[in-house]
Short mmCIF file of C-alpha atoms and ligand atoms in Angstrom, two decimals:
data_model
loop_
_atom_site.label_atom_id
_atom_site.label_comp_id
_atom_site.label_asym_id
_atom_site.label_seq_id
_atom_site.Cartn_x
_atom_site.Cartn_y
_atom_site.Cartn_z
CA MET A 297 -7.21 14.36 7.06
CA LYS A 298 -7.81 17.93 5.95
CA ASN A 299 -11.18 17.98 7.72
CA PHE A 300 -9.60 16.61 10.85
CA LEU A 301 -6.98 19.37 10.80
CA LEU A 302 -9.61 22.03 10.26
CA GLU A 303 -11.57 20.65 13.21
CA GLN A 304 -8.40 20.82 15.27
CA GLY A 305 -8.21 24.49 14.33
CA VAL A 306 -4.96 24.27 12.38
CA ASP A 307 -4.22 27.52 10.57
CA THR A 308 -5.75 27.46 7.07
CA LYS A 309 -2.83 29.41 5.58
CA LEU A 310 -0.53 26.57 6.53
CA LEU A 311 -2.91 24.04 5.00
CA LYS A 312 -2.93 25.99 1.74
CA GLU A 313 0.85 25.78 1.69
CA VAL A 314 0.58 22.04 2.23
CA ASP A 315 -1.63 21.88 -0.87
CA LYS A 316 1.03 23.70 -2.86
CA PHE A 317 3.62 21.21 -1.67
CA LEU A 318 1.35 18.34 -2.72
CA ASN A 319 0.80 19.80 -6.17
CA PHE A 320 4.48 20.41 -6.67
CA TYR A 321 6.03 17.11 -5.62
CA GLU A 322 4.94 13.99 -7.40
CA ILE A 323 5.50 10.51 -6.18
CA ASP A 324 6.52 7.40 -7.96
CA GLU A 325 3.64 4.94 -8.31
CA SER A 326 5.87 2.12 -7.10
CA LEU A 327 6.47 3.89 -3.77
CA LYS A 328 2.89 4.73 -2.93
CA TYR A 329 2.66 1.67 -0.74
CA ARG A 330 5.13 3.35 1.61
CA ILE A 331 2.83 6.27 2.36
CA PRO A 332 1.51 5.25 5.77
CA LYS A 333 -2.16 5.00 6.61
CA PRO A 334 -2.06 6.05 10.25
CA LYS A 335 -4.07 4.05 12.74
CA TYR A 336 -4.46 7.11 14.99
CA HIS A 337 -4.96 10.77 14.29
CA TYR A 338 -2.50 12.95 16.13
CA TYR A 339 -4.33 15.38 18.46
CA GLY A 340 -2.77 18.76 19.25
CA LYS A 341 -3.19 21.91 17.17
CA GLU A 342 -0.02 23.67 18.35
CA ILE A 343 2.19 20.74 17.54
CA TRP A 344 0.55 20.24 14.17
CA GLU A 345 1.23 23.86 13.27
CA ARG A 346 4.82 23.74 14.43
CA SER A 347 5.60 20.55 12.59
CA ILE A 348 3.84 21.54 9.36
CA ALA A 349 5.66 24.88 9.36
CA GLY A 350 8.96 23.14 10.07
CA ILE A 351 8.54 20.79 7.16
CA LEU A 352 7.30 23.45 4.77
CA SER A 353 10.32 25.59 5.60
CA GLY A 354 12.53 22.78 4.36
CA ASN A 355 13.82 21.79 7.76
CA HIS A 356 14.15 18.51 9.58
CA ILE A 357 12.40 18.14 12.92
CA LEU A 358 13.26 16.53 16.23
CA LEU A 359 10.30 15.42 18.35
CA GLU A 360 11.28 15.28 21.99
CA GLY A 361 8.98 14.18 24.80
CA PRO A 362 8.00 11.52 27.35
CA LYS A 363 6.72 8.09 26.38
CA ALA A 364 3.39 7.78 24.61
CA THR A 365 3.11 11.42 23.65
CA GLY A 366 2.47 10.45 20.03
CA LYS A 367 5.90 10.99 18.50
CA ASN A 368 5.57 8.06 16.11
CA VAL A 369 1.90 8.74 15.54
CA LEU A 370 2.72 12.31 14.53
CA SER A 371 5.55 11.18 12.22
CA GLU A 372 3.17 8.86 10.38
CA ASN A 373 0.47 11.52 10.25
CA LEU A 374 2.96 13.95 8.70
CA ALA A 375 4.08 11.51 6.02
CA TYR A 376 0.42 10.86 5.28
CA LEU A 377 -0.47 14.56 5.15
CA PHE A 378 2.44 15.37 2.83
CA LYS A 379 1.90 12.15 0.85
CA ARG A 380 5.51 11.04 1.10
CA PRO A 381 6.84 7.49 1.40
CA LEU A 382 8.09 6.79 4.90
CA TRP A 383 11.13 4.90 6.13
CA THR A 384 11.64 4.23 9.82
CA ILE A 385 15.04 3.51 11.34
CA SER A 386 15.05 2.22 14.91
CA LEU A 387 18.31 3.34 16.39
CA ASN A 388 20.25 1.55 19.08
CA ILE A 389 23.74 1.38 20.43
CA ASN A 390 24.83 -0.93 17.59
CA SER A 391 23.53 1.26 14.78
CA ASP A 392 26.37 2.04 12.41
CA PRO A 393 26.76 4.19 9.30
CA SER A 394 26.16 1.24 6.97
CA SER A 395 22.80 0.46 8.55
CA LEU A 396 21.77 4.04 7.79
CA ILE A 397 23.36 4.83 4.45
CA GLY A 398 24.08 1.42 2.99
CA SER A 399 26.84 -1.06 2.50
CA ASP A 400 28.80 -2.78 -0.23
CA THR A 401 27.30 -5.90 -1.68
CA PHE A 402 28.13 -8.28 -4.53
CA LYS A 403 25.71 -8.36 -7.41
CA ASN A 404 26.51 -10.17 -10.67
CA GLY A 405 30.17 -10.24 -9.77
CA GLU A 406 30.31 -6.52 -9.11
CA VAL A 407 30.43 -4.53 -5.92
CA THR A 408 27.39 -2.30 -5.65
CA LEU A 409 25.78 -0.26 -2.94
CA LYS A 410 22.99 -1.92 -1.03
CA ARG A 411 21.11 1.24 -0.14
CA GLY A 412 20.07 1.92 3.44
CA PRO A 413 16.91 3.77 4.51
CA VAL A 414 18.54 7.18 4.88
CA TYR A 415 19.79 6.91 1.31
CA ASP A 416 16.47 5.68 -0.07
CA ALA A 417 14.54 8.50 1.57
CA GLY A 418 17.08 10.94 0.13
CA LEU A 419 16.79 9.45 -3.33
CA TYR A 420 13.00 9.27 -3.58
CA GLY A 421 11.95 12.34 -1.64
CA GLY A 422 10.73 10.34 1.30
CA PHE A 423 10.42 11.11 4.97
CA ALA A 424 12.65 9.06 7.23
CA VAL A 425 12.24 8.70 10.97
CA PHE A 426 15.32 8.37 13.15
CA ASP A 427 13.44 6.66 15.94
CA GLU A 428 14.94 7.02 19.43
CA ILE A 429 17.85 8.93 17.94
CA ASN A 430 19.56 9.35 21.32
CA MET A 431 20.03 5.58 21.62
CA ALA A 432 22.67 5.66 18.89
CA LYS A 433 26.31 6.58 19.26
CA SER A 434 27.02 10.01 17.87
CA GLU A 435 29.84 8.63 15.67
CA ALA A 436 27.28 6.50 13.85
CA LEU A 437 25.21 9.57 13.11
CA SER A 438 28.00 11.85 11.99
CA VAL A 439 27.65 10.44 8.45
CA VAL A 440 24.25 12.07 8.15
CA HIS A 441 25.40 15.56 9.13
CA SER A 442 25.92 16.61 5.53
CA ALA A 443 22.49 15.31 4.61
CA LEU A 444 20.84 17.25 7.41
CA ASP A 445 22.35 20.67 6.86
CA TYR A 446 22.23 23.08 3.92
CA ARG A 447 24.45 20.78 1.82
CA ARG A 448 21.72 18.15 1.59
CA ILE A 449 24.11 15.52 0.28
CA ILE A 450 24.99 11.97 1.15
CA ASP A 451 28.54 11.08 0.25
CA VAL A 452 29.34 7.38 0.30
CA PRO A 453 33.03 6.69 -0.26
CA GLY A 454 33.51 4.90 -3.57
CA TYR A 455 30.14 5.94 -4.98
CA ASP A 456 28.65 9.07 -6.45
CA ARG A 457 27.42 11.62 -4.02
CA LEU A 458 23.67 11.86 -3.74
CA LYS A 459 21.98 15.23 -3.74
CA LEU A 460 18.83 14.82 -1.66
CA HIS A 461 15.48 15.04 -3.42
CA GLU A 462 13.89 18.37 -2.48
CA ALA A 463 10.96 16.74 -0.73
CA THR A 464 13.15 14.66 1.57
CA ARG A 465 12.77 15.34 5.30
CA TYR A 466 14.21 13.61 8.33
CA ILE A 467 12.22 13.38 11.55
CA ALA A 468 13.97 12.34 14.73
CA THR A 469 12.27 11.18 17.93
CA MET A 470 13.68 10.94 21.42
CA ASN A 471 12.81 10.66 25.12
CA TYR A 472 15.31 12.77 26.96
CA GLY A 473 16.89 11.11 29.96
CA TYR A 474 15.40 7.64 29.40
CA VAL A 475 17.47 4.67 30.54
CA GLY A 476 19.98 3.74 27.86
CA THR A 477 19.89 7.11 26.16
CA ARG A 478 22.77 9.52 25.83
CA ASP A 479 23.00 13.25 25.37
CA LEU A 480 22.67 14.22 21.74
CA ASN A 481 25.68 15.74 20.16
CA GLU A 482 25.25 19.50 19.83
CA ALA A 483 26.20 19.53 16.17
CA LEU A 484 23.47 17.01 15.44
CA VAL A 485 20.73 18.82 17.39
CA SER A 486 21.68 22.03 15.65
CA ARG A 487 20.56 20.48 12.36
CA PHE A 488 16.96 20.01 13.50
CA LEU A 489 14.14 22.25 14.58
CA VAL A 490 13.06 20.94 17.95
CA ILE A 491 9.45 20.28 18.93
CA ASN A 492 8.65 19.52 22.55
CA MET A 493 5.83 17.01 22.65
CA PRO A 494 3.30 17.75 25.40
CA ILE A 495 1.02 15.30 27.14
CA ILE A 496 -2.33 15.30 25.36
CA GLU A 497 -4.90 17.82 26.62
CA ARG A 498 -8.09 16.76 28.30
CA GLU A 499 -10.47 17.71 25.47
CA ASP A 500 -8.27 16.02 22.88
CA LEU A 501 -7.94 12.92 25.02
CA ILE A 502 -11.71 12.59 25.25
CA LYS A 503 -11.96 12.95 21.46
CA LEU A 504 -9.18 10.40 20.97
CA LEU A 505 -10.99 7.88 23.16
CA GLU A 506 -14.26 8.51 21.34
CA GLU A 507 -12.58 8.05 17.98
CA ASN A 508 -10.53 4.97 18.81
CA THR A 509 -12.68 2.97 21.19
CA HIS A 510 -16.38 2.15 21.40
CA LEU A 511 -16.73 3.68 24.86
CA ASN A 512 -19.83 5.74 25.38
CA LYS A 513 -19.49 9.40 26.28
CA ASP A 514 -19.74 9.01 30.08
CA TYR A 515 -17.01 6.42 30.17
CA SER A 516 -14.75 8.31 27.76
CA LEU A 517 -14.87 11.12 30.31
CA LEU A 518 -14.12 8.76 33.19
CA PHE A 519 -11.16 7.08 31.53
CA ALA A 520 -9.78 10.44 30.48
CA GLN A 521 -10.11 11.50 34.11
CA LEU A 522 -8.27 8.37 35.22
CA PHE A 523 -5.35 9.20 32.95
CA LEU A 524 -5.25 12.82 34.11
CA ASP A 525 -5.42 11.82 37.79
CA LEU A 526 -2.53 9.41 37.33
CA GLN A 527 -0.59 12.05 35.51
CA LYS A 528 -1.14 14.50 38.35
CA LYS A 529 0.12 11.95 40.86
CA SER A 530 3.15 11.32 38.70
CA LEU A 531 3.90 15.05 38.42
CA ASN A 532 3.59 15.32 42.21
CA SER A 533 6.06 12.44 42.51
CA GLU A 534 3.52 10.29 44.37
CA ILE A 535 4.04 7.63 41.71
CA SER A 536 6.58 7.19 38.94
CA SER A 537 5.63 7.74 35.31
CA LYS A 538 5.46 4.00 34.61
CA ALA A 539 1.72 3.59 35.12
CA CYS A 540 0.95 6.89 33.47
CA ASP A 541 0.77 5.43 30.02
CA LEU A 542 -1.76 6.43 27.39
CA ARG A 543 -0.76 3.48 25.23
CA GLY A 544 -1.57 1.21 28.18
CA LEU A 545 -4.92 2.88 28.79
CA ILE A 546 -6.05 2.30 25.20
CA ASP A 547 -4.85 -1.31 25.39
CA ALA A 548 -6.78 -1.81 28.64
CA ILE A 549 -9.97 -0.45 27.09
CA ASN A 550 -9.50 -2.88 24.21
CA LEU A 551 -9.19 -5.72 26.73
CA MET A 552 -12.48 -4.67 28.32
CA GLU A 553 -14.10 -4.65 24.91
CA ILE A 554 -13.03 -8.26 24.46
CA GLY A 555 -14.62 -9.03 27.82
CA LEU A 556 -11.90 -8.90 30.47
CA PRO A 557 -13.13 -7.23 33.69
CA LEU A 558 -12.28 -3.59 34.25
CA ARG A 559 -9.83 -4.00 37.12
CA ALA A 560 -7.93 -6.84 35.49
CA SER A 561 -7.66 -4.84 32.27
CA LEU A 562 -6.41 -1.74 34.06
CA GLU A 563 -3.90 -3.81 35.98
CA MET A 564 -2.49 -5.25 32.77
CA GLY A 565 -2.46 -1.96 30.89
CA LEU A 566 -1.47 0.43 33.66
CA ALA A 567 -0.97 -0.63 37.28
CA ASP A 568 1.28 -3.62 36.67
CA LYS A 569 3.66 -1.56 34.57
CA THR A 570 5.14 -0.45 37.82
CA PHE A 571 6.79 -3.29 39.70
CA ASP A 572 6.54 -1.51 43.04
CA ILE A 573 3.62 -2.85 45.09
CA TYR A 574 2.95 0.43 46.91
CA GLU A 575 2.75 2.28 43.66
CA LYS A 576 0.44 -0.36 42.25
CA GLU A 577 -1.85 0.15 45.20
CA ILE A 578 -1.97 3.90 44.67
CA VAL A 579 -2.84 3.38 41.01
CA MET A 580 -5.62 0.92 41.81
CA ASP A 581 -6.93 3.26 44.53
CA VAL A 582 -7.40 5.92 41.88
CA VAL A 583 -9.30 3.34 39.81
CA THR A 584 -11.50 2.50 42.82
CA THR A 585 -12.33 6.16 43.39
CA LEU A 586 -13.55 6.60 39.82
CA PHE A 587 -15.24 3.29 39.07
CA SER A 588 -17.71 1.38 41.20
CA SER A 589 -16.60 -2.14 42.06
CA ASN A 590 -19.48 -3.82 40.22
CA VAL A 591 -19.31 -1.91 36.96
CA ASN A 592 -20.92 -3.90 34.20
CA LEU A 593 -18.79 -4.11 31.06
CA GLY A 594 -21.93 -3.90 28.92
CA ASP A 595 -22.55 -0.37 30.25
CA LEU A 596 -19.17 0.87 29.06
CA PHE A 597 -19.64 0.49 25.38
CA ALA A 598 -22.12 2.21 23.13
CA LYS A 599 -24.78 -0.10 21.87
N1 ATP B 123 -1.48 13.78 21.07
C1 ATP B 123 -1.79 12.54 20.74
N2 ATP B 123 -2.58 12.29 19.67
C2 ATP B 123 -2.90 11.04 19.33
N3 ATP B 123 -2.50 9.96 19.97
C3 ATP B 123 -1.72 10.12 21.05
C4 ATP B 123 -1.32 11.40 21.47
N4 ATP B 123 -0.54 11.26 22.56
C5 ATP B 123 -0.45 9.95 22.80
N5 ATP B 123 -1.16 9.26 21.90
C6 ATP B 123 -1.34 7.80 21.90
O1 ATP B 123 -0.26 7.24 22.60
C7 ATP B 123 0.12 5.99 22.04
C8 ATP B 123 1.59 5.97 21.75
O2 ATP B 123 1.92 6.78 20.64
P1 ATP B 123 3.40 6.76 20.04
O3 ATP B 123 3.86 5.38 19.87
O4 ATP B 123 3.41 7.67 18.87
O5 ATP B 123 4.18 7.45 21.25
P2 ATP B 123 5.72 7.84 21.36
O6 ATP B 123 5.74 9.26 21.80
O7 ATP B 123 6.47 7.45 20.14
O8 ATP B 123 6.14 6.93 22.61
P3 ATP B 123 7.57 6.27 22.98
O9 ATP B 123 8.43 7.39 23.47
O10 ATP B 123 7.20 5.31 24.08
O11 ATP B 123 8.11 5.61 21.75
C9 ATP B 123 -0.76 5.77 20.84
O12 ATP B 123 -1.81 4.93 21.21
C10 ATP B 123 -1.28 7.16 20.52
O13 ATP B 123 -2.54 7.12 19.94
MG1 MG B 124 8.02 6.06 19.85
#
């Protein structure tokens, strides 16, 4: 991981501070299984530096950006870099305080607290992700306000108050303006440092494709170009953002590797994510411009 970050050009001073953090905070053997082993590296030097600095400064961070900009990938990468156990909480309209903090339960005839993920992360010095935080009702989240500000406490009525472990950090993710989301309460946002997640840059996208697929160099360039062309069309409002989906592009390339033809794979991963036939046509026209109609799958992948 360190080598990857150096290659990305992440400031070495920050990385030295990360080492200090690692030497200072130990982790319980029984929780090591919760340190994620990320499937993808997060690409983007700026964002790495901002998020590392945010965490080192003791703050919680809110990752805001469009779909498939690597918000969850970055969260896992951060927990891995800082060697902290990770809890993930998927928020939705029904999330309530007990699903975050915990609830009463009977054990051996006594009422005890069945701890929720926010509590566990606070107890063990973990990182916890509030995934899609703007899907939840703000009343549900008000119970974590005291955990997120300088007080760093979780107070559950009827139980002792928990002072958060010093290594505990909360990371929230959100897509602003997505269907089903609501505006985040100002008091809640105020408790996070906010990081705007950009769309991956061309050079990083090529590296990502080279690292995560078996495409050869020429085709990594072409598929990166495809994504960038679609993104441009989406920014110009020629198409919606539905087919402009990096997750879908990687999935499509995996389909091709299994042996599904190029156009079928790109339809499944990208074009058919829009249900508008005109938009589909535009997407497939971009594909036609970049790839010849008789491309041989064998040529795509490095031997
Ligand atoms: N900068 C990046 N570095 C690495 N991977 C990226 C980056 N941007 C997008 N991806 C890729 O996009 C895909 C989706 O990543 P992830 O699930 O983290 O996105 P997200 O921002 O949480 O999306 P959503 O808002 O839809 O939940 C993954 O395949 C990931 O590898
Ligand atoms: Mg996500």
